[in-house]
Amino acid sequence: MRLADKTLIKSVEQIVKQELAADSGGHDWFHVWRVWTMARHLQTCEGGDGLVIELAALLHDIADWKSYGGDDTVGPRKARELLESFGAGETVIVYVCEIIQHLSFKGAGVKDAMLTLEGRIVQDADRLDAIGALGVARAFAYGGASGRLAYDPAIKPVMHKNKKAYVTAKGTVINHFFEKLLLLKNRMNTKTAKKIANGRHRFLARYLDQFFAEWNGRR
Ligand code: ADP
Ligand code: NI
């Protein structure tokens, strides 16, 4: 990688670290750092342009559309402003912003539309961080920050058909496992991520078994 590209990545890393330091909604700097690290690993196995992958991973949660009334253009706009201010090339900016716009999960019934290998890699890295032990931790952290109950047997999981239904839902954290987390294994794009997802998925399933056993009074 060229020295100028490394410098650009370093500058973006610093600014994202500052911006997301205090986020309690599941998008803190350490989430971004893990996605960045995982995306680099996936790139070594799957290929793709390293610069685009690293920048998209670093900037993917710079503005969460769920906090802007479902507007998924805020993130790419903010990413573009930052990249322009650091003098990134237009082609790279277009690729990165396209990835950020299409990255996130928008409901069980909403199809993924990632156009590039780079995007599919960053999406896999982001989704791997939503399952396994880290996924459990993040779901409960998000649930707490957004005032959700851990579980209520009277509230049933819903397979959201569109973005609006997904973003306005007020379900429980355990329902989120059924509405999103357990579906991610089959929505991984790359072979490498599918393998990692299998192990993390099994952990989620075991966690749920234990959760319901204790809920039902296992001693
Ligand atoms: P990302 O795109 O980084 O996976 P999201 O914005 O979809 O992030 O969610 C951030 C974290 O919060 C993820 O771990 C996700 O599973 C969790 N999360 C999102 N929505 C809910 C919800 N309704 N209940 C519990 N956890 C949630
Ligand atoms: Ni993310």
GROMACS .gro file of N, CA and C and ligand atoms in nm, residues 26-27 31-32 35 60-61 103 126-127 129 138, ligand 2:
model
   37
   26GLY      N    1  -2.397   0.052   2.068
   26GLY     CA    2  -2.346  -0.064   1.996
   26GLY      C    3  -2.248  -0.026   1.886
   27HIS      N    4  -2.219   0.104   1.872
   27HIS     CA    5  -2.125   0.148   1.768
   27HIS      C    6  -2.006   0.221   1.824
   31HIS      N    7  -1.605  -0.150   1.854
   31HIS     CA    8  -1.678  -0.225   1.749
   31HIS      C    9  -1.613  -0.197   1.613
   32VAL      N   10  -1.590  -0.070   1.586
   32VAL     CA   11  -1.529  -0.031   1.458
   32VAL      C   12  -1.390  -0.093   1.445
   35VAL      N   13  -1.429  -0.457   1.355
   35VAL     CA   14  -1.474  -0.474   1.215
   35VAL      C   15  -1.358  -0.446   1.120
   60HIS      N   16  -1.796   0.295   0.853
   60HIS     CA   17  -1.929   0.237   0.828
   60HIS      C   18  -2.035   0.279   0.930
   61ASP      N   19  -1.994   0.313   1.052
   61ASP     CA   20  -2.093   0.352   1.153
   61ASP      C   21  -2.079   0.498   1.195
  103LEU      N   22  -2.473  -0.113   0.364
  103LEU     CA   23  -2.415  -0.210   0.457
  103LEU      C   24  -2.512  -0.274   0.554
  126ASP      N   25  -1.881  -0.672   0.965
  126ASP     CA   26  -1.976  -0.605   1.054
  126ASP      C   27  -2.072  -0.707   1.114
  127ARG      N   28  -2.120  -0.799   1.032
  127ARG     CA   29  -2.218  -0.897   1.078
  127ARG      C   30  -2.157  -1.000   1.170
  129ASP      N   31  -1.952  -0.937   1.392
  129ASP     CA   32  -1.944  -0.872   1.523
  129ASP      C   33  -2.081  -0.863   1.590
  138ARG      N   34  -2.333  -0.696   2.269
  138ARG     CA   35  -2.379  -0.574   2.198
  138ARG      C   36  -2.530  -0.564   2.196
  221NI      NI   37  -2.122  -0.176   1.257
   0.00000   0.00000   0.00000
